[in-house]
Amino acid sequence: MMRIAGRRLSSLSRWSPSSSAPATSTQLSRIQPSNGDDGSSRSISAPHLLNSGFRDLIRVLLELVKHSMQSSTTSGFSSGSLAPSHDLGSISDLPPTVAALKNPTSKIVYDDHNHERYPPGDPSKRAFAYFVLTGGRFIYASLIRLLVLKFVLSMSASKDVLALASIEVDLSSIEPGSTVTVKWRGKPVFIRRRTEDDIKTANSVDVGSLRDPQEDAVRVKNPEWLIVIGVCTHLGCIPLPNAGDFGGWFCPCHGSHYDISGRIRKGPAPYNLEVPTYTFMEENKLMIG
C-alpha cells in the first residue's frame, strides 16, 4: 500500500507548474483522449485532473490507515494472551497451569487411569462419609471443651495461692497467758491462750462504753483462745502484745490501746482488731482461713 501511495505522489508531482514549464498552454488547457464507444472527444482541464489525483491519494491513505488499524487489533501484544484459543498444541512450551490460565475451557478431562470415580451420593461410600463427618465433629467438640476448661481453670486460684489461703497451727506448745504470732496471707495473726482471770476481765467490761461495742463471746469460739489479726485499725501498724493500759495490745505509733479481747479502749483507732475465719480441727489443731 505504501508503494501505491508513492507512485500516486510521483505521478502528481509531474503536474506541478515547475516541472511542466516547457509545455504550451494549449497542451495544458485541452487534452483529448479517445473514447472507444462513440469516437467522440472530450476536453479535460489540468486543474480537474489534479483534483482527481488528490482524491485518489486520500482514498489510498484512508485504506492504508484502515488496514493498519485492523492488523493492530488482530495481532496486538495483549490480544495474544487474552484471545481464547482451544488449540493447546500451539502452546506446548508453556507449563500446564499457565496454559490453563491463558486458555480457559469448559471441556475438562479427568485422568481416571489410576483411580475410580464414584457419582455423588454413592451408597457404598455413605458409611465412610458419615465416619469422616462424625470424626471431624468429635475433634471440634474436644477442642472446644479443652478451650473452655483452660479458660475456667485460668480464672481459679493457683496452687501457691491456695496454699497461702489457709494455715494450720499446733496449739499444744502455747502456754496459758502467752501470745504467739503466725503469718497468714502476708499478715500477722495473734493467737492468745487466755487464763481464767483474762476471761473474767473480758466479760466484765461494760459493752455500752466501748467505741466499737462487741461482747467477748461474739469474738471467740473457745473462751480460752483468742485469734485476731495483728494490724492496727488506725493506720495499719502492728501492735505490741501483752502491753498497754488494759493488758492486751498497744500500738506505739499513735497510742492505741486494746484490751484482752482485742477491743479498742483508748487511742485513735476506730475499730476493734479483726477476727479472721478459723476452725478448731482437733483439740490442739487450729486452721486459719
Short mmCIF file of C-alpha atoms in Angstrom, two decimals:
data_model
loop_
_atom_site.label_atom_id
_atom_site.label_comp_id
_atom_site.label_asym_id
_atom_site.label_seq_id
_atom_site.Cartn_x
_atom_site.Cartn_y
_atom_site.Cartn_z
CA MET A 1 0.00 0.00 0.00
CA MET A 2 2.88 2.34 0.70
CA ARG A 3 4.31 1.69 -2.75
CA ILE A 4 0.98 2.56 -4.38
CA ALA A 5 0.81 5.79 -2.43
CA GLY A 6 4.38 6.63 -3.50
CA ARG A 7 3.54 6.08 -7.14
CA ARG A 8 0.50 8.34 -6.86
CA LEU A 9 2.61 11.09 -5.30
CA SER A 10 5.25 10.81 -8.02
CA SER A 11 2.62 10.99 -10.76
CA LEU A 12 1.07 14.07 -9.25
CA SER A 13 4.39 15.80 -8.86
CA ARG A 14 4.71 15.79 -12.64
CA TRP A 15 1.71 18.14 -12.89
CA SER A 16 3.30 20.84 -10.77
CA PRO A 17 3.91 24.14 -12.69
CA SER A 18 7.67 23.97 -12.08
CA SER A 19 8.07 20.63 -13.81
CA SER A 20 5.70 21.47 -16.74
CA ALA A 21 7.28 24.77 -17.79
CA PRO A 22 8.21 23.73 -21.37
CA ALA A 23 4.67 22.68 -22.10
CA THR A 24 2.45 25.08 -24.06
CA SER A 25 -0.82 26.49 -22.85
CA THR A 26 -2.63 24.54 -25.49
CA GLN A 27 -1.29 21.25 -24.18
CA LEU A 28 -2.26 22.08 -20.56
CA SER A 29 -5.64 23.56 -21.43
CA ARG A 30 -7.02 20.75 -23.52
CA ILE A 31 -6.39 17.04 -23.65
CA GLN A 32 -8.48 14.93 -25.98
CA PRO A 33 -8.40 11.26 -25.06
CA SER A 34 -10.08 8.83 -27.40
CA ASN A 35 -13.41 7.19 -26.48
CA GLY A 36 -13.88 3.65 -27.67
CA ASP A 37 -17.72 3.79 -27.67
CA ASP A 38 -18.72 6.64 -29.97
CA GLY A 39 -15.40 8.08 -31.22
CA SER A 40 -16.22 11.50 -29.78
CA SER A 41 -13.68 13.58 -27.94
CA ARG A 42 -13.97 15.28 -24.51
CA SER A 43 -11.84 18.13 -23.24
CA ILE A 44 -10.37 17.80 -19.66
CA SER A 45 -8.72 20.74 -17.98
CA ALA A 46 -5.47 20.42 -15.99
CA PRO A 47 -6.94 21.59 -12.61
CA HIS A 48 -9.67 18.93 -12.83
CA LEU A 49 -7.05 16.28 -13.35
CA LEU A 50 -5.06 17.49 -10.34
CA ASN A 51 -8.19 17.32 -8.10
CA SER A 52 -8.92 13.76 -9.16
CA GLY A 53 -5.33 12.78 -8.33
CA PHE A 54 -5.59 14.23 -4.84
CA ARG A 55 -8.86 12.34 -4.25
CA ASP A 56 -7.20 9.12 -5.28
CA LEU A 57 -4.31 9.81 -2.93
CA ILE A 58 -6.65 10.49 0.02
CA ARG A 59 -8.60 7.31 -0.74
CA VAL A 60 -5.41 5.28 -0.79
CA LEU A 61 -4.21 6.78 2.51
CA LEU A 62 -7.56 6.04 4.19
CA GLU A 63 -7.41 2.44 3.03
CA LEU A 64 -3.85 2.22 4.36
CA VAL A 65 -4.85 3.56 7.79
CA LYS A 66 -7.86 1.22 7.94
CA HIS A 67 -5.70 -1.76 7.07
CA SER A 68 -3.11 -0.85 9.72
CA MET A 69 -5.83 -0.49 12.40
CA GLN A 70 -7.31 -3.90 11.57
CA SER A 71 -3.90 -5.53 11.71
CA SER A 72 -3.14 -3.92 15.11
CA THR A 73 -6.43 -5.15 16.64
CA THR A 74 -5.94 -8.71 15.44
CA SER A 75 -2.21 -9.09 16.18
CA GLY A 76 -1.57 -6.76 19.19
CA PHE A 77 0.51 -7.52 22.24
CA SER A 78 -2.43 -8.15 24.60
CA SER A 79 -4.65 -9.98 22.10
CA GLY A 80 -2.37 -12.98 22.01
CA SER A 81 -2.74 -13.59 25.74
CA LEU A 82 -6.42 -12.62 26.10
CA ALA A 83 -7.89 -14.26 23.00
CA PRO A 84 -9.16 -17.74 23.90
CA SER A 85 -7.55 -20.50 21.98
CA HIS A 86 -8.62 -24.12 22.26
CA ASP A 87 -5.64 -25.39 20.38
CA LEU A 88 -3.31 -26.48 23.19
CA GLY A 89 -0.80 -27.88 20.76
CA SER A 90 0.43 -24.40 19.83
CA ILE A 91 1.46 -23.59 23.45
CA SER A 92 3.15 -26.83 24.34
CA ASP A 93 6.20 -24.89 25.58
CA LEU A 94 4.17 -23.31 28.43
CA PRO A 95 3.56 -25.11 31.74
CA PRO A 96 0.14 -26.76 32.01
CA THR A 97 -1.06 -24.35 34.71
CA VAL A 98 -0.08 -21.28 32.66
CA ALA A 99 -1.70 -22.76 29.57
CA ALA A 100 -4.89 -23.43 31.52
CA LEU A 101 -4.98 -19.84 32.80
CA LYS A 102 -4.37 -18.29 29.39
CA ASN A 103 -6.78 -20.60 27.61
CA PRO A 104 -9.77 -21.36 29.84
CA THR A 105 -12.09 -24.04 28.56
CA SER A 106 -15.18 -25.82 29.84
CA LYS A 107 -14.02 -29.16 28.43
CA ILE A 108 -12.17 -30.64 31.42
CA VAL A 109 -10.90 -34.17 31.06
CA TYR A 110 -10.01 -36.12 34.23
CA ASP A 111 -7.34 -38.74 34.28
CA ASP A 112 -9.12 -41.83 35.60
CA HIS A 113 -6.46 -44.43 34.80
CA ASN A 114 -5.28 -44.77 38.44
CA HIS A 115 -8.48 -44.29 40.43
CA GLU A 116 -12.17 -44.92 40.21
CA ARG A 117 -14.69 -42.13 40.20
CA TYR A 118 -17.99 -42.57 42.05
CA PRO A 119 -21.06 -40.48 41.38
CA PRO A 120 -22.26 -38.14 44.15
CA GLY A 121 -24.30 -39.89 46.80
CA ASP A 122 -22.97 -43.36 46.14
CA PRO A 123 -24.49 -45.68 48.82
CA SER A 124 -21.31 -47.71 49.06
CA LYS A 125 -19.39 -44.65 50.31
CA ARG A 126 -22.05 -43.39 52.70
CA ALA A 127 -20.57 -45.08 55.75
CA PHE A 128 -17.15 -43.59 55.04
CA ALA A 129 -18.66 -40.12 54.63
CA TYR A 130 -20.51 -40.46 57.95
CA PHE A 131 -17.33 -41.63 59.65
CA VAL A 132 -15.34 -38.65 58.37
CA LEU A 133 -18.03 -36.14 59.32
CA THR A 134 -18.59 -37.64 62.79
CA GLY A 135 -14.85 -37.81 63.46
CA GLY A 136 -14.38 -34.18 62.48
CA ARG A 137 -17.22 -33.05 64.71
CA PHE A 138 -15.84 -35.07 67.62
CA ILE A 139 -12.44 -33.40 67.19
CA TYR A 140 -14.05 -29.94 67.06
CA ALA A 141 -16.08 -30.66 70.22
CA SER A 142 -12.97 -31.89 72.05
CA LEU A 143 -11.06 -28.75 71.13
CA ILE A 144 -13.91 -26.51 72.30
CA ARG A 145 -14.14 -28.44 75.58
CA LEU A 146 -10.39 -28.10 76.11
CA LEU A 147 -10.51 -24.35 75.47
CA VAL A 148 -13.42 -23.90 77.90
CA LEU A 149 -11.63 -25.87 80.61
CA LYS A 150 -8.43 -23.89 80.10
CA PHE A 151 -10.36 -20.63 80.37
CA VAL A 152 -12.18 -21.70 83.55
CA LEU A 153 -9.03 -23.04 85.18
CA SER A 154 -7.16 -19.84 84.35
CA MET A 155 -9.63 -17.87 86.48
CA SER A 156 -9.29 -20.17 89.52
CA ALA A 157 -6.59 -19.71 92.13
CA SER A 158 -3.24 -21.42 91.58
CA LYS A 159 -1.74 -23.94 93.99
CA ASP A 160 0.60 -21.47 95.63
CA VAL A 161 -2.28 -19.08 96.28
CA LEU A 162 -4.40 -21.90 97.69
CA ALA A 163 -1.51 -22.92 99.93
CA LEU A 164 -1.39 -19.41 101.39
CA ALA A 165 -5.17 -19.24 101.78
CA SER A 166 -5.14 -21.38 104.92
CA ILE A 167 -2.65 -22.31 107.59
CA GLU A 168 -2.61 -24.99 110.30
CA VAL A 169 -1.28 -24.14 113.75
CA ASP A 170 -0.33 -26.54 116.55
CA LEU A 171 -1.71 -25.14 119.82
CA SER A 172 -0.12 -27.70 122.15
CA SER A 173 3.08 -25.69 122.62
CA ILE A 174 1.36 -22.42 123.65
CA GLU A 175 1.39 -21.77 127.38
CA PRO A 176 -1.58 -20.12 129.18
CA GLY A 177 -1.25 -16.30 129.30
CA SER A 178 1.17 -16.20 126.33
CA THR A 179 0.69 -14.88 122.76
CA VAL A 180 2.03 -16.43 119.54
CA THR A 181 2.27 -14.61 116.21
CA VAL A 182 1.87 -16.54 112.93
CA LYS A 183 1.81 -15.30 109.33
CA TRP A 184 -1.33 -15.75 107.26
CA ARG A 185 -1.84 -14.18 103.78
CA GLY A 186 1.05 -11.83 104.49
CA LYS A 187 -0.46 -10.55 107.72
CA PRO A 188 0.42 -11.29 111.34
CA VAL A 189 -2.15 -13.20 113.37
CA PHE A 190 -2.13 -13.09 117.18
CA ILE A 191 -3.09 -16.33 118.99
CA ARG A 192 -3.52 -15.81 122.72
CA ARG A 193 -4.22 -18.52 125.24
CA ARG A 194 -6.16 -16.77 127.95
CA THR A 195 -6.35 -17.67 131.60
CA GLU A 196 -9.44 -17.77 133.76
CA ASP A 197 -8.72 -14.25 135.03
CA ASP A 198 -8.40 -12.96 131.44
CA ILE A 199 -11.78 -14.44 130.55
CA LYS A 200 -13.45 -12.88 133.58
CA THR A 201 -11.87 -9.50 132.87
CA ALA A 202 -13.04 -9.55 129.25
CA ASN A 203 -16.62 -10.40 130.23
CA SER A 204 -16.81 -7.76 132.97
CA VAL A 205 -16.42 -4.82 130.62
CA ASP A 206 -19.44 -2.59 130.01
CA VAL A 207 -20.13 -3.04 126.27
CA GLY A 208 -22.01 0.27 126.06
CA SER A 209 -18.90 2.23 126.98
CA LEU A 210 -16.86 0.80 124.10
CA ARG A 211 -16.11 2.70 120.90
CA ASP A 212 -16.80 -0.42 118.81
CA PRO A 213 -19.26 -2.37 121.02
CA GLN A 214 -18.79 -6.15 120.88
CA GLU A 215 -19.22 -8.79 123.52
CA ASP A 216 -16.36 -11.17 124.20
CA ALA A 217 -18.49 -14.22 123.38
CA VAL A 218 -19.05 -12.88 119.86
CA ARG A 219 -15.33 -12.56 119.19
CA VAL A 220 -14.24 -16.05 120.29
CA LYS A 221 -15.33 -19.63 119.59
CA ASN A 222 -13.50 -21.06 122.55
CA PRO A 223 -13.12 -18.67 125.52
CA GLU A 224 -9.62 -20.00 126.15
CA TRP A 225 -8.34 -18.97 122.72
CA LEU A 226 -8.43 -15.51 121.16
CA ILE A 227 -7.41 -15.23 117.49
CA VAL A 228 -7.18 -11.74 115.95
CA ILE A 229 -5.32 -10.16 113.03
CA GLY A 230 -2.37 -8.15 114.35
CA VAL A 231 -2.93 -4.98 112.33
CA CYS A 232 -3.96 -1.76 114.00
CA THR A 233 -7.23 -0.44 112.62
CA HIS A 234 -5.91 3.12 112.67
CA LEU A 235 -3.07 3.19 110.11
CA GLY A 236 -2.08 -0.46 109.76
CA CYS A 237 0.71 -0.67 112.34
CA ILE A 238 1.49 -3.84 114.28
CA PRO A 239 0.57 -3.54 117.97
CA LEU A 240 2.74 -5.00 120.72
CA PRO A 241 1.22 -7.96 122.64
CA ASN A 242 0.86 -8.06 126.42
CA ALA A 243 1.18 -4.27 126.63
CA GLY A 244 -0.97 -1.20 127.10
CA ASP A 245 -3.26 0.08 129.86
CA PHE A 246 -5.69 -2.82 129.53
CA GLY A 247 -3.34 -5.81 129.37
CA GLY A 248 -3.97 -6.58 125.73
CA TRP A 249 -2.11 -4.85 122.89
CA PHE A 250 -0.57 -1.43 122.46
CA CYS A 251 0.24 0.35 119.19
CA PRO A 252 3.27 2.61 119.79
CA CYS A 253 2.76 4.53 116.54
CA HIS A 254 -0.20 6.61 117.70
CA GLY A 255 -1.04 5.22 121.13
CA SER A 256 -3.99 2.90 120.55
CA HIS A 257 -4.78 0.52 123.46
CA TYR A 258 -6.65 -2.79 123.05
CA ASP A 259 -7.97 -4.98 125.86
CA ILE A 260 -7.64 -8.73 126.45
CA SER A 261 -10.41 -9.35 123.89
CA GLY A 262 -8.81 -7.18 121.17
CA ARG A 263 -11.34 -4.35 121.56
CA ILE A 264 -10.24 -0.72 121.22
CA ARG A 265 -10.32 1.03 124.59
CA LYS A 266 -8.15 4.08 124.12
CA GLY A 267 -6.41 5.97 121.30
CA PRO A 268 -7.26 7.00 117.72
CA ALA A 269 -8.09 3.51 116.34
CA PRO A 270 -11.77 3.44 115.29
CA TYR A 271 -12.46 -0.31 115.35
CA ASN A 272 -11.54 -3.47 117.22
CA LEU A 273 -8.89 -5.86 115.96
CA GLU A 274 -10.29 -8.00 113.14
CA VAL A 275 -11.15 -11.62 113.84
CA PRO A 276 -10.19 -13.95 110.93
CA THR A 277 -12.01 -17.06 109.84
CA TYR A 278 -10.72 -20.08 111.75
CA THR A 279 -11.74 -23.58 112.76
CA PHE A 280 -10.62 -25.95 115.51
CA MET A 281 -9.81 -29.19 113.70
CA GLU A 282 -8.83 -31.17 116.78
CA GLU A 283 -8.20 -30.39 120.41
CA ASN A 284 -4.81 -28.86 119.70
CA LYS A 285 -5.14 -28.11 115.94
CA LEU A 286 -6.26 -24.78 114.53
CA MET A 287 -6.88 -23.93 110.86
CA ILE A 288 -6.95 -20.26 109.91
CA GLY A 289 -8.62 -19.44 106.63
#
